[in-house]
mmCIF file of C-alpha atoms in Angstrom:
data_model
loop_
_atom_site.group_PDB
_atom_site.id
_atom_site.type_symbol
_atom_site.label_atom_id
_atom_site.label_comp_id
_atom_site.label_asym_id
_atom_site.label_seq_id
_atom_site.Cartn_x
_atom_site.Cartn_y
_atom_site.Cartn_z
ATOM 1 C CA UNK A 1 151.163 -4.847 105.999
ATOM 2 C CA UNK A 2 149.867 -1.512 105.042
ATOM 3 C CA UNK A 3 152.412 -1.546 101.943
ATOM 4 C CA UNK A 4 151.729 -4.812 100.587
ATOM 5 C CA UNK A 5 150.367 -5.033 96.923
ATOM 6 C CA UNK A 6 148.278 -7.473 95.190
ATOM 7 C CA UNK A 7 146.512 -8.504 92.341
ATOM 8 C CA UNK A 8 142.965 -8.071 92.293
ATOM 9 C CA UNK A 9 140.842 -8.820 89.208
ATOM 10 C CA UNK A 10 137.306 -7.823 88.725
ATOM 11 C CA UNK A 11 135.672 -10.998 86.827
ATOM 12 C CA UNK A 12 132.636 -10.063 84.613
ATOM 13 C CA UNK A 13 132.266 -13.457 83.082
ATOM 14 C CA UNK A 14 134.026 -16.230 81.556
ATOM 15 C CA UNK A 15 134.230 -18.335 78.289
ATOM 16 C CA UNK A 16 135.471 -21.099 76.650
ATOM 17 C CA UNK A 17 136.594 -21.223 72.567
ATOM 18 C CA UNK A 18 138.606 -22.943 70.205
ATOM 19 C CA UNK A 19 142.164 -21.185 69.246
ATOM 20 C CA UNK A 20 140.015 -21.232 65.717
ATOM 21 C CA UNK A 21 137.048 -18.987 66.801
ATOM 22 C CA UNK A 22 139.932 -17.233 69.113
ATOM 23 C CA UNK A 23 141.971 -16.416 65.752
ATOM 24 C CA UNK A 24 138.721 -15.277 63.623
ATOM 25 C CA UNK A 25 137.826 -12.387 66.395
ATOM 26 C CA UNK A 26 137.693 -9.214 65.420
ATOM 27 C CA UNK A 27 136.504 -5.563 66.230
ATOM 28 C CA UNK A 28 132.952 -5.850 67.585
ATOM 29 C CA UNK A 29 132.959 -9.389 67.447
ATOM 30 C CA UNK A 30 130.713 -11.077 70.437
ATOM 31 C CA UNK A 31 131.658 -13.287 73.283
ATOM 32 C CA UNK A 32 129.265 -15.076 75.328
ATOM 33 C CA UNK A 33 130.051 -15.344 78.734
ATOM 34 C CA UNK A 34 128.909 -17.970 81.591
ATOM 35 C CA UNK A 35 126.893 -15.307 83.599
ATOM 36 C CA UNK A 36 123.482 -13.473 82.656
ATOM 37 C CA UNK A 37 123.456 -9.814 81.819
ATOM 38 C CA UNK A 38 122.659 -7.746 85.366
ATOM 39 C CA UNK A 39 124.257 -10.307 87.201
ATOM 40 C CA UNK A 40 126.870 -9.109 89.760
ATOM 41 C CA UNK A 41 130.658 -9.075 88.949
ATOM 42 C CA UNK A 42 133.190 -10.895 91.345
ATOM 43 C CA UNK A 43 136.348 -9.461 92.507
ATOM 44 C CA UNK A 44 138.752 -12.019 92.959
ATOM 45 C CA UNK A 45 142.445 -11.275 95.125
ATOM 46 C CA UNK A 46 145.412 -13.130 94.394
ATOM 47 C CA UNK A 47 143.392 -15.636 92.817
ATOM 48 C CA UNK A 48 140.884 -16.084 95.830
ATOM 49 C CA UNK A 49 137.233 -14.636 95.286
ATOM 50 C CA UNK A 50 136.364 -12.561 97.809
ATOM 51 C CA UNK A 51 133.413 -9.531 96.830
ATOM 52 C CA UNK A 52 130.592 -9.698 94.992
ATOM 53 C CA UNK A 53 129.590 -6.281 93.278
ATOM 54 C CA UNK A 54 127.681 -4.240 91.092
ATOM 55 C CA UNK A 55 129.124 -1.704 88.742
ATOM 56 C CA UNK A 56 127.871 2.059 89.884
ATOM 57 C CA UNK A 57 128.691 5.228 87.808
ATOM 58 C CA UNK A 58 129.905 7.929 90.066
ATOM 59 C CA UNK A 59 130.289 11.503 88.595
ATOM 60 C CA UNK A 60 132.475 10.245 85.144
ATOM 61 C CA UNK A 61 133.951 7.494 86.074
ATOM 62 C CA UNK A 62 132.966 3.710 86.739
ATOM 63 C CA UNK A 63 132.974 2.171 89.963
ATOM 64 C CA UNK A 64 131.942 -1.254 91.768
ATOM 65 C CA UNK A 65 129.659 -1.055 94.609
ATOM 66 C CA UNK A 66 130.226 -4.181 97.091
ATOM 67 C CA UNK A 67 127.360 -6.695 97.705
ATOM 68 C CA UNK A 68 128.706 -9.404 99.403
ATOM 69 C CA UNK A 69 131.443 -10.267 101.529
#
């Protein structure tokens, strides 16, 4: 088991739009997503949420720190 892979995602937010609006993006254009700024991101495996976290900045790089299980 120790070998298996699998996808994990980490899901900041979500949003619906048109293939229109999709087609008129461009650099620095803004998204709105379903969830409010500070909330907690959701790492989802396989498809199958299973973490809740916050992002954490450890020495340069970015990292998740775990919430809830």
């Amino acid at each position: 088991m120790a070998d298996v892979t699998c996808e994990v995602d980490i899901v900041l937010g979500s949003s619906r739009i048109t293939v229109r609006d999709c087609l008129a993006l461009h650099k620095h254009s803004v998204l709105r997503l379903n969830r409010q700024a500070g909330s907690d991101l959701e790492i989802v495996v396989n498809g199958v949420p299973v973490l809740r976290c916050g992002v954490a900045i450890v020495d340069e790089s970015t990292s998740v720190r775990v919430t809830e299980v």
